[in-house]
Amino acid sequence: MEGKRAEGSMRIKRTVSKPGTARRDPAPEASATALKVLTPPARARGSNSDASFDSSADLLPASLEAMFREISSVDPGEGRAPGSAVVGAKYDDLWQLSLADPVTGLANRMLLLDRLTRELTRCQRHGGCVVVSHIDLGNLKDINDQLGYPSGNEVLRGMSRRLTSMLRGEDTVSRIGESELVAVMTIEHERFLGPLMQRVQDVLDDPISVSGGRVQVSANLGTVTARSAESAEEVLARAGAAA
């Protein structure tokens, strides 16, 4: 019942049923190539990087990004200098294999938990509110069954592009399951939560372009704000339960 829902959580459920209200997508979505949303920060400090932690880097443990940068900066067997083309390629390959979802290029669960842990620590020390949204694309299985997995993958990539385009560079979008995406965002105060989630809902409401047409996607959105001293796993579990 609504009165018994956990403090700091909200539940939004909506199924797209009005294709006539579709907006123009932020970017073309029909693509046969894998989406490289996740970019190694040492080579391109852009979307989904850990740039937001620079001001307090001396106060936080090393991130997974920093550790990957460290272990791939030198090649002892060949004596290549850091920054060489070979070392850079090795870093990119290591990054994509270990920290990125192979279909969407988004952060995987391991990187999501690392970034969420760091953001929780940063906000506890410096203020702010961490928001976690669990997005379940409820009819993705039907899309896969009716149109094939390539079309299902196009839906995943299209949603990935939309979410990463509307959020800030320091926010993180992750894929943690076949039809499950998670967005981690930071706001100054909870009063900004409503407008932020409306923007996310607008992104989810638009049909997705796939080969041969557009697909209506049903999305269950569960959003929570982190509590004091709550772990990344606990916040993520509450968001999943709210979806």
Tab-separated table of C-alpha atoms in Angstrom:
chain	number	residue	atom	x	y	z
A	1	MET	CA	0.000	0.000	0.000
A	2	GLU	CA	1.118	3.574	-0.650
A	3	GLY	CA	1.150	4.418	3.043
A	4	LYS	CA	3.649	1.677	3.761
A	5	ARG	CA	6.130	2.423	1.008
A	6	ALA	CA	9.718	2.894	2.205
A	7	GLU	CA	10.714	6.426	3.120
A	8	GLY	CA	12.562	8.259	0.361
A	9	SER	CA	11.057	6.166	-2.449
A	10	MET	CA	8.561	6.870	-5.152
A	11	ARG	CA	6.900	4.660	-7.726
A	12	ILE	CA	6.140	5.658	-11.280
A	13	LYS	CA	4.552	3.237	-13.726
A	14	ARG	CA	3.574	4.139	-17.228
A	15	THR	CA	2.959	2.356	-20.474
A	16	VAL	CA	3.421	4.149	-23.795
A	17	SER	CA	0.107	4.057	-25.626
A	18	LYS	CA	0.001	7.273	-27.660
A	19	PRO	CA	2.495	7.075	-30.516
A	20	GLY	CA	1.032	10.245	-31.952
A	21	THR	CA	2.647	12.252	-29.151
A	22	ALA	CA	6.177	11.149	-29.997
A	23	ARG	CA	8.918	13.791	-29.942
A	24	ARG	CA	11.951	13.968	-32.180
A	25	ASP	CA	14.637	11.667	-30.815
A	26	PRO	CA	17.877	13.309	-29.617
A	27	ALA	CA	19.862	11.228	-32.095
A	28	PRO	CA	19.248	8.662	-34.867
A	29	GLU	CA	18.682	5.314	-33.249
A	30	ALA	CA	18.678	2.659	-35.964
A	31	SER	CA	22.238	1.399	-36.010
A	32	ALA	CA	23.907	-1.906	-36.779
A	33	THR	CA	26.990	-1.099	-34.703
A	34	ALA	CA	27.489	-1.328	-30.962
A	35	LEU	CA	26.946	1.915	-29.065
A	36	LYS	CA	30.105	3.155	-27.338
A	37	VAL	CA	28.443	5.204	-24.601
A	38	LEU	CA	31.069	4.393	-21.998
A	39	THR	CA	34.309	6.284	-22.684
A	40	PRO	CA	37.577	5.634	-20.797
A	41	PRO	CA	38.230	8.881	-18.878
A	42	ALA	CA	41.982	8.888	-19.510
A	43	ARG	CA	41.329	9.193	-23.246
A	44	ALA	CA	38.097	11.219	-23.389
A	45	ARG	CA	36.696	12.890	-20.292
A	46	GLY	CA	33.055	13.066	-21.327
A	47	SER	CA	29.795	11.367	-20.534
A	48	ASN	CA	29.879	8.848	-17.685
A	49	SER	CA	33.377	9.852	-16.568
A	50	ASP	CA	34.496	10.380	-12.979
A	51	ALA	CA	35.243	14.054	-13.615
A	52	SER	CA	32.871	15.122	-10.846
A	53	PHE	CA	35.187	13.615	-8.234
A	54	ASP	CA	38.307	15.603	-9.173
A	55	SER	CA	37.762	18.302	-6.554
A	56	SER	CA	37.782	15.770	-3.732
A	57	ALA	CA	40.014	13.068	-5.218
A	58	ASP	CA	42.352	13.239	-2.225
A	59	LEU	CA	39.478	12.304	0.082
A	60	LEU	CA	38.117	9.315	-1.845
A	61	PRO	CA	39.566	5.879	-2.575
A	62	ALA	CA	40.844	5.225	-6.072
A	63	SER	CA	38.045	4.574	-8.544
A	64	LEU	CA	37.891	1.622	-10.914
A	65	GLU	CA	38.618	4.073	-13.730
A	66	ALA	CA	41.792	5.244	-11.991
A	67	MET	CA	42.956	1.683	-11.347
A	68	PHE	CA	42.410	0.672	-14.969
A	69	ARG	CA	44.326	3.754	-16.079
A	70	GLU	CA	47.201	2.775	-13.776
A	71	ILE	CA	47.541	-0.866	-14.813
A	72	SER	CA	47.355	-0.060	-18.514
A	73	SER	CA	49.771	2.894	-18.502
A	74	VAL	CA	52.967	0.811	-18.795
A	75	ASP	CA	53.849	-2.305	-20.798
A	76	PRO	CA	56.794	-3.929	-18.933
A	77	GLY	CA	57.386	-6.586	-21.601
A	78	GLU	CA	57.929	-4.072	-24.397
A	79	GLY	CA	59.018	-1.017	-22.426
A	80	ARG	CA	56.575	1.197	-24.227
A	81	ALA	CA	56.040	4.649	-22.807
A	82	PRO	CA	52.649	5.568	-21.342
A	83	GLY	CA	50.361	7.101	-23.940
A	84	SER	CA	51.617	5.025	-26.869
A	85	ALA	CA	49.063	3.812	-29.405
A	86	VAL	CA	49.512	0.182	-28.377
A	87	VAL	CA	49.043	0.894	-24.670
A	88	GLY	CA	46.034	3.085	-25.437
A	89	ALA	CA	44.407	0.324	-27.466
A	90	LYS	CA	45.096	-2.172	-24.683
A	91	TYR	CA	43.424	0.166	-22.183
A	92	ASP	CA	40.354	0.609	-24.401
A	93	ASP	CA	40.003	-3.147	-24.869
A	94	LEU	CA	40.455	-3.847	-21.158
A	95	TRP	CA	37.923	-1.158	-20.313
A	96	GLN	CA	35.244	-2.410	-22.682
A	97	LEU	CA	35.660	-6.055	-21.661
A	98	SER	CA	35.617	-5.417	-17.916
A	99	LEU	CA	33.475	-2.359	-17.211
A	100	ALA	CA	31.069	-1.922	-20.142
A	101	ASP	CA	27.905	-3.709	-21.213
A	102	PRO	CA	28.704	-5.259	-24.621
A	103	VAL	CA	25.346	-4.380	-26.233
A	104	THR	CA	24.855	-0.759	-25.169
A	105	GLY	CA	28.333	0.355	-24.092
A	106	LEU	CA	26.849	1.517	-20.784
A	107	ALA	CA	28.503	0.931	-17.423
A	108	ASN	CA	28.024	-2.621	-16.162
A	109	ARG	CA	26.956	-3.527	-12.626
A	110	MET	CA	30.512	-3.529	-11.245
A	111	LEU	CA	31.240	-0.013	-12.460
A	112	LEU	CA	27.770	1.162	-11.399
A	113	LEU	CA	28.339	0.044	-7.802
A	114	ASP	CA	31.791	1.667	-7.754
A	115	ARG	CA	30.475	5.011	-8.981
A	116	LEU	CA	27.409	4.875	-6.747
A	117	THR	CA	29.583	4.124	-3.693
A	118	ARG	CA	31.849	7.068	-4.492
A	119	GLU	CA	28.927	9.413	-5.091
A	120	LEU	CA	27.293	8.398	-1.809
A	121	THR	CA	30.559	9.112	0.018
A	122	ARG	CA	31.004	12.449	-1.733
A	123	CYS	CA	27.463	13.604	-0.944
A	124	GLN	CA	27.738	12.548	2.699
A	125	ARG	CA	30.817	14.765	3.017
A	126	HIS	CA	29.886	17.698	0.817
A	127	GLY	CA	26.082	17.664	0.598
A	128	GLY	CA	23.619	16.868	-2.136
A	129	CYS	CA	21.080	14.128	-2.765
A	130	VAL	CA	21.803	10.883	-4.653
A	131	VAL	CA	18.908	9.643	-6.778
A	132	VAL	CA	18.773	6.101	-8.176
A	133	SER	CA	16.192	5.127	-10.817
A	134	HIS	CA	15.618	1.494	-11.772
A	135	ILE	CA	14.066	1.228	-15.246
A	136	ASP	CA	12.475	-2.058	-16.306
A	137	LEU	CA	11.640	-2.242	-20.019
A	138	GLY	CA	8.698	-4.539	-19.454
A	139	ASN	CA	7.899	-5.562	-23.039
A	140	LEU	CA	11.469	-6.027	-24.289
A	141	LYS	CA	10.991	-9.809	-24.297
A	142	ASP	CA	7.910	-9.426	-26.526
A	143	ILE	CA	9.904	-7.206	-28.891
A	144	ASN	CA	12.658	-9.819	-29.046
A	145	ASP	CA	10.127	-12.602	-29.716
A	146	GLN	CA	8.140	-10.731	-32.361
A	147	LEU	CA	10.817	-8.703	-34.160
A	148	GLY	CA	14.027	-10.523	-33.280
A	149	TYR	CA	16.949	-9.762	-30.989
A	150	PRO	CA	18.535	-7.203	-33.367
A	151	SER	CA	15.441	-5.017	-32.958
A	152	GLY	CA	15.508	-5.564	-29.189
A	153	ASN	CA	19.131	-4.439	-29.142
A	154	GLU	CA	18.192	-1.336	-31.131
A	155	VAL	CA	15.616	-0.531	-28.452
A	156	LEU	CA	18.259	-0.877	-25.731
A	157	ARG	CA	20.716	1.327	-27.615
A	158	GLY	CA	18.045	3.905	-28.358
A	159	MET	CA	17.052	4.168	-24.691
A	160	SER	CA	20.726	4.335	-23.731
A	161	ARG	CA	21.312	7.250	-26.106
A	162	ARG	CA	18.269	9.115	-24.862
A	163	LEU	CA	19.095	8.776	-21.178
A	164	THR	CA	22.781	9.650	-21.513
A	165	SER	CA	21.903	12.636	-23.727
A	166	MET	CA	19.474	14.169	-21.236
A	167	LEU	CA	21.567	13.588	-18.102
A	168	ARG	CA	24.762	15.351	-17.043
A	169	GLY	CA	28.257	14.040	-17.711
A	170	GLU	CA	28.771	13.160	-14.043
A	171	ASP	CA	25.601	11.042	-13.919
A	172	THR	CA	25.794	7.324	-14.688
A	173	VAL	CA	23.506	5.142	-16.768
A	174	SER	CA	24.029	1.397	-16.455
A	175	ARG	CA	22.589	-1.832	-17.786
A	176	ILE	CA	22.346	-4.474	-15.058
A	177	GLY	CA	20.018	-7.048	-16.634
A	178	GLU	CA	18.456	-8.079	-19.930
A	179	SER	CA	15.731	-5.427	-19.700
A	180	GLU	CA	16.967	-3.399	-16.715
A	181	LEU	CA	18.682	-0.023	-16.796
A	182	VAL	CA	19.756	2.062	-13.794
A	183	ALA	CA	20.409	5.798	-13.703
A	184	VAL	CA	22.389	7.386	-10.851
A	185	MET	CA	21.951	11.149	-10.543
A	186	THR	CA	22.868	13.801	-7.985
A	187	ILE	CA	20.710	16.828	-7.196
A	188	GLU	CA	21.195	19.638	-4.704
A	189	HIS	CA	17.893	19.059	-2.891
A	190	GLU	CA	14.959	16.639	-2.999
A	191	ARG	CA	12.641	19.419	-4.150
A	192	PHE	CA	14.261	19.082	-7.593
A	193	LEU	CA	13.352	15.388	-7.788
A	194	GLY	CA	9.916	15.850	-9.384
A	195	PRO	CA	11.073	17.901	-12.405
A	196	LEU	CA	14.055	15.590	-12.927
A	197	MET	CA	11.923	12.459	-12.959
A	198	GLN	CA	9.426	14.061	-15.315
A	199	ARG	CA	12.273	14.578	-17.780
A	200	VAL	CA	13.268	10.922	-17.423
A	201	GLN	CA	9.651	9.836	-17.904
A	202	ASP	CA	9.376	11.948	-21.063
A	203	VAL	CA	12.410	10.136	-22.465
A	204	LEU	CA	10.872	6.743	-21.678
A	205	ASP	CA	7.487	7.697	-23.156
A	206	ASP	CA	8.649	8.122	-26.755
A	207	PRO	CA	8.475	5.119	-29.085
A	208	ILE	CA	11.870	3.849	-30.233
A	209	SER	CA	12.944	3.687	-33.881
A	210	VAL	CA	13.995	0.247	-35.089
A	211	SER	CA	14.546	-1.190	-38.542
A	212	GLY	CA	11.241	-0.970	-40.345
A	213	GLY	CA	9.355	1.315	-37.987
A	214	ARG	CA	8.858	2.482	-34.409
A	215	VAL	CA	8.225	0.380	-31.323
A	216	GLN	CA	6.173	1.291	-28.283
A	217	VAL	CA	8.036	0.476	-25.085
A	218	SER	CA	6.456	-0.026	-21.676
A	219	ALA	CA	8.728	1.060	-18.835
A	220	ASN	CA	8.338	0.673	-15.087
A	221	LEU	CA	10.344	3.314	-13.260
A	222	GLY	CA	11.266	2.971	-9.588
A	223	THR	CA	13.072	5.930	-8.042
A	224	VAL	CA	14.591	6.303	-4.571
A	225	THR	CA	16.794	8.825	-2.821
A	226	ALA	CA	19.712	7.480	-0.808
A	227	ARG	CA	19.466	7.481	2.968
A	228	SER	CA	22.254	8.420	5.345
A	229	ALA	CA	24.893	5.674	5.731
A	230	GLU	CA	23.092	3.437	3.191
A	231	SER	CA	25.346	1.243	1.020
A	232	ALA	CA	25.284	1.194	-2.781
A	233	GLU	CA	23.832	-2.329	-2.777
A	234	GLU	CA	21.047	-1.285	-0.399
A	235	VAL	CA	20.072	1.757	-2.478
A	236	LEU	CA	20.100	-0.307	-5.648
A	237	ALA	CA	17.931	-3.006	-4.034
A	238	ARG	CA	15.358	-0.428	-2.883
A	239	ALA	CA	15.178	1.087	-6.354
A	240	GLY	CA	14.617	-2.352	-7.873
A	241	ALA	CA	11.832	-3.088	-5.396
A	242	ALA	CA	10.167	0.244	-6.202
A	243	ALA	CA	10.059	-0.449	-9.959
